[in-house]
Amino acid sequence: MCSSDLMAVHDRHLVVGTSQARFTWDFGQKVTSRKHGADDEDGYDELASLLSVNGTLYAGFRTHFEGGAGPADVIAMTADPNGVIFAGTRDGELHVIGGGLIRTFADHKPRPVRHLAFAEGALWVAALGALHRFDGAAWSSREPEPTGFAVDAFGRLWALAEGRLHVWGQGRLEPVDVPLERPWAIGAVPGALWIGGRERVWRVAIG
């Protein structure tokens, strides 16, 4: 059985990535699939990230990148309002697709860029035990490292960190008083956040 952690809506289709194949559903009766190519270890080339922006589907595989000139092993992506794609790799590299390396997150060894978001006029990076903010000119960092990002319709940054929901305000992540149990995934829709946790999903209304 193949599990799925990756989904993107692209060209009016739902694209679902598993460890062995990519499936495309037209929201009707038709589902097509394409197996990943071989990796260099007698297995399938793992698909680790998906993002659809301006008619292009970007896909990060363990051994290569599809959709533009990008590095291998991209595990996180986001786009700014101008359609610039930022990609983070498992070995701590942050890239602009088509533009090259921005920086590397490492201490005594590289640390994964686990989550990316663009909100509040800045790029946000979860890596190396902290939340990093890049405003286009300078970097700032503060603990803790988020385990998930969401950006709402008003452009606000929401984050999961230390088992709690937070929202960016007053120059820091401010905790929101919502009871959660082991939250691990977050998404924003108009008027609400959807948060996945241990054996359940929460809907959190936001204004």
Short mmCIF file of C-alpha atoms in Angstrom, two decimals:
data_model
loop_
_atom_site.label_atom_id
_atom_site.label_comp_id
_atom_site.label_asym_id
_atom_site.label_seq_id
_atom_site.Cartn_x
_atom_site.Cartn_y
_atom_site.Cartn_z
CA MET A 1 0.00 0.00 0.00
CA CYS A 2 1.23 3.51 -0.82
CA SER A 3 0.56 6.39 1.53
CA SER A 4 0.11 9.97 0.33
CA ASP A 5 1.38 13.16 1.92
CA LEU A 6 1.38 15.29 -1.26
CA MET A 7 -1.47 16.97 -3.10
CA ALA A 8 -1.81 19.96 -5.42
CA VAL A 9 -4.61 21.33 -7.57
CA HIS A 10 -3.21 21.90 -11.05
CA ASP A 11 -4.98 22.68 -14.32
CA ARG A 12 -8.37 21.83 -12.77
CA HIS A 13 -7.10 18.42 -11.66
CA LEU A 14 -6.07 17.03 -8.28
CA VAL A 15 -2.52 15.72 -8.35
CA VAL A 16 -1.64 13.20 -5.64
CA GLY A 17 1.88 11.96 -4.99
CA THR A 18 2.77 8.66 -3.34
CA SER A 19 6.06 6.91 -2.73
CA GLN A 20 5.84 5.09 -6.06
CA ALA A 21 3.60 7.07 -8.44
CA ARG A 22 1.80 10.30 -9.27
CA PHE A 23 -1.98 10.20 -9.75
CA THR A 24 -4.10 12.83 -11.53
CA TRP A 25 -7.87 13.03 -10.96
CA ASP A 26 -10.25 15.20 -13.00
CA PHE A 27 -12.74 15.38 -10.08
CA GLY A 28 -14.98 13.07 -12.09
CA GLN A 29 -14.47 9.52 -13.26
CA LYS A 30 -11.00 9.70 -14.80
CA VAL A 31 -7.82 8.92 -12.88
CA THR A 32 -4.46 8.60 -14.59
CA SER A 33 -1.19 7.52 -13.03
CA ARG A 34 2.50 7.64 -13.78
CA LYS A 35 5.10 5.67 -11.89
CA HIS A 36 8.19 7.49 -10.69
CA GLY A 37 11.44 6.62 -12.36
CA ALA A 38 14.11 4.47 -10.78
CA ASP A 39 16.44 5.94 -8.19
CA ASP A 40 20.08 4.98 -7.70
CA GLU A 41 19.28 2.37 -5.03
CA ASP A 42 17.08 -0.10 -6.93
CA GLY A 43 13.87 1.65 -5.88
CA TYR A 44 11.55 4.43 -6.98
CA ASP A 45 12.62 8.08 -7.11
CA GLU A 46 10.76 9.51 -4.11
CA LEU A 47 8.45 12.46 -4.75
CA ALA A 48 8.81 14.82 -1.78
CA SER A 49 7.04 18.08 -2.75
CA LEU A 50 4.42 19.51 -5.14
CA LEU A 51 3.41 23.08 -5.94
CA SER A 52 1.25 24.52 -8.74
CA VAL A 53 1.82 28.18 -9.61
CA ASN A 54 0.74 30.14 -12.69
CA GLY A 55 0.05 27.05 -14.79
CA THR A 56 3.26 25.20 -13.93
CA LEU A 57 3.45 22.13 -11.70
CA TYR A 58 6.69 22.02 -9.72
CA ALA A 59 7.73 18.62 -8.36
CA GLY A 60 10.67 17.84 -6.11
CA PHE A 61 12.06 14.32 -6.39
CA ARG A 62 14.92 12.85 -4.40
CA THR A 63 17.20 12.78 -7.45
CA HIS A 64 15.86 15.64 -9.61
CA PHE A 65 13.45 18.58 -9.92
CA GLU A 66 10.65 19.10 -12.45
CA GLY A 67 9.11 22.40 -13.57
CA GLY A 68 12.21 24.55 -13.70
CA ALA A 69 15.91 24.74 -12.93
CA GLY A 70 16.04 23.53 -9.35
CA PRO A 71 18.04 21.25 -7.06
CA ALA A 72 17.41 17.61 -6.25
CA ASP A 73 15.67 16.50 -3.04
CA VAL A 74 13.39 19.51 -2.59
CA ILE A 75 11.05 18.86 0.37
CA ALA A 76 9.41 22.30 0.75
CA MET A 77 8.26 25.01 -1.68
CA THR A 78 6.41 28.31 -1.67
CA ALA A 79 5.84 31.24 -4.03
CA ASP A 80 5.81 35.00 -3.55
CA PRO A 81 3.10 37.24 -5.08
CA ASN A 82 5.18 37.65 -8.23
CA GLY A 83 5.38 33.92 -8.81
CA VAL A 84 8.99 33.52 -7.68
CA ILE A 85 9.40 29.95 -6.41
CA PHE A 86 11.48 29.23 -3.31
CA ALA A 87 12.58 25.65 -2.63
CA GLY A 88 14.21 24.03 0.39
CA THR A 89 16.12 20.77 0.34
CA ARG A 90 16.67 17.91 2.73
CA ASP A 91 20.33 18.92 3.10
CA GLY A 92 19.51 22.47 4.20
CA GLU A 93 19.78 24.45 0.96
CA LEU A 94 17.36 27.27 0.13
CA HIS A 95 17.06 28.04 -3.58
CA VAL A 96 15.15 30.28 -5.95
CA ILE A 97 13.98 28.13 -8.85
CA GLY A 98 15.84 29.39 -11.88
CA GLY A 99 17.93 31.69 -9.70
CA GLY A 100 20.25 29.49 -7.68
CA LEU A 101 21.25 29.05 -4.05
CA ILE A 102 20.30 31.69 -1.45
CA ARG A 103 21.76 30.16 1.73
CA THR A 104 22.41 26.91 3.57
CA PHE A 105 21.05 26.05 7.01
CA ALA A 106 23.63 24.03 8.95
CA ASP A 107 25.40 23.71 12.28
CA HIS A 108 27.91 20.86 12.40
CA LYS A 109 25.96 19.31 9.51
CA PRO A 110 23.21 20.45 7.08
CA ARG A 111 19.69 20.64 8.53
CA PRO A 112 16.53 20.16 6.42
CA VAL A 113 14.44 23.12 5.27
CA ARG A 114 11.18 21.55 6.44
CA HIS A 115 8.60 24.27 5.73
CA LEU A 116 8.39 27.49 3.69
CA ALA A 117 5.81 30.26 3.43
CA PHE A 118 5.54 33.76 1.98
CA ALA A 119 3.46 36.13 4.11
CA GLU A 120 3.53 39.60 5.63
CA GLY A 121 5.85 40.68 2.81
CA ALA A 122 8.58 38.21 3.77
CA LEU A 123 9.84 34.69 3.24
CA TRP A 124 9.52 32.38 6.26
CA VAL A 125 11.67 29.31 6.75
CA ALA A 126 11.38 26.53 9.33
CA ALA A 127 14.85 25.03 9.73
CA LEU A 128 17.74 24.58 12.14
CA GLY A 129 15.56 24.74 15.26
CA ALA A 130 14.14 28.19 14.56
CA LEU A 131 11.78 30.38 12.53
CA HIS A 132 13.76 32.44 10.01
CA ARG A 133 12.42 35.57 8.29
CA PHE A 134 13.89 37.12 5.14
CA ASP A 135 12.53 40.51 4.07
CA GLY A 136 14.54 40.67 0.86
CA ALA A 137 17.46 42.45 2.48
CA ALA A 138 18.21 40.84 5.84
CA TRP A 139 17.57 37.70 7.86
CA SER A 140 16.23 37.42 11.41
CA SER A 141 15.65 34.27 13.47
CA ARG A 142 13.88 33.23 16.64
CA GLU A 143 12.89 30.00 18.34
CA PRO A 144 10.99 27.72 18.12
CA GLU A 145 11.05 25.95 14.76
CA PRO A 146 7.50 25.60 13.40
CA THR A 147 6.18 22.23 12.30
CA GLY A 148 3.73 23.71 9.78
CA PHE A 149 2.73 26.99 8.07
CA ALA A 150 -0.49 28.38 6.63
CA VAL A 151 -1.25 31.77 5.10
CA ASP A 152 -4.84 33.00 5.27
CA ALA A 153 -6.81 35.15 2.82
CA PHE A 154 -5.60 38.31 4.59
CA GLY A 155 -1.95 37.33 4.19
CA ARG A 156 -1.43 36.48 7.86
CA LEU A 157 1.07 33.81 8.86
CA TRP A 158 -0.17 30.95 11.06
CA ALA A 159 2.16 28.30 12.42
CA LEU A 160 2.19 25.14 14.46
CA ALA A 161 4.98 25.05 17.02
CA GLU A 162 5.55 23.19 20.28
CA GLY A 163 2.16 21.51 19.95
CA ARG A 164 0.23 24.79 19.72
CA LEU A 165 -1.27 27.12 17.13
CA HIS A 166 0.40 30.51 16.70
CA VAL A 167 -0.17 33.63 14.59
CA TRP A 168 2.48 36.19 13.69
CA GLY A 169 1.92 39.55 15.40
CA GLN A 170 3.84 42.21 17.29
CA GLY A 171 7.09 40.90 15.87
CA ARG A 172 6.73 37.36 17.19
CA LEU A 173 4.68 34.18 17.05
CA GLU A 174 1.77 34.69 19.42
CA PRO A 175 0.07 31.55 20.81
CA VAL A 176 -3.64 31.08 20.12
CA ASP A 177 -5.75 29.51 22.86
CA VAL A 178 -7.04 26.48 20.97
CA PRO A 179 -6.80 22.96 22.49
CA LEU A 180 -4.92 20.64 20.14
CA GLU A 181 -3.36 17.21 20.48
CA ARG A 182 -0.16 16.56 18.54
CA PRO A 183 -0.98 18.83 15.59
CA TRP A 184 1.17 18.12 12.54
CA ALA A 185 -0.49 19.70 9.48
CA ILE A 186 -2.28 22.98 8.82
CA GLY A 187 -4.11 24.56 5.90
CA ALA A 188 -6.07 27.78 5.41
CA VAL A 189 -9.39 28.32 3.62
CA PRO A 190 -11.52 31.48 3.68
CA GLY A 191 -12.66 32.03 7.26
CA ALA A 192 -11.02 28.99 8.81
CA LEU A 193 -7.94 26.89 9.46
CA TRP A 194 -7.94 23.11 9.14
CA ILE A 195 -5.46 21.39 11.46
CA GLY A 196 -4.59 17.71 11.37
CA GLY A 197 -3.48 15.96 14.53
CA ARG A 198 -3.54 12.66 16.31
CA GLU A 199 -6.51 10.70 14.94
CA ARG A 200 -8.57 13.81 14.29
CA VAL A 201 -8.92 17.09 12.38
CA TRP A 202 -9.85 20.46 13.89
CA ARG A 203 -11.59 23.37 12.18
CA VAL A 204 -10.61 26.72 13.72
CA ALA A 205 -12.69 29.75 12.69
CA ILE A 206 -10.65 32.91 12.03
CA GLY A 207 -11.70 36.47 11.30
#
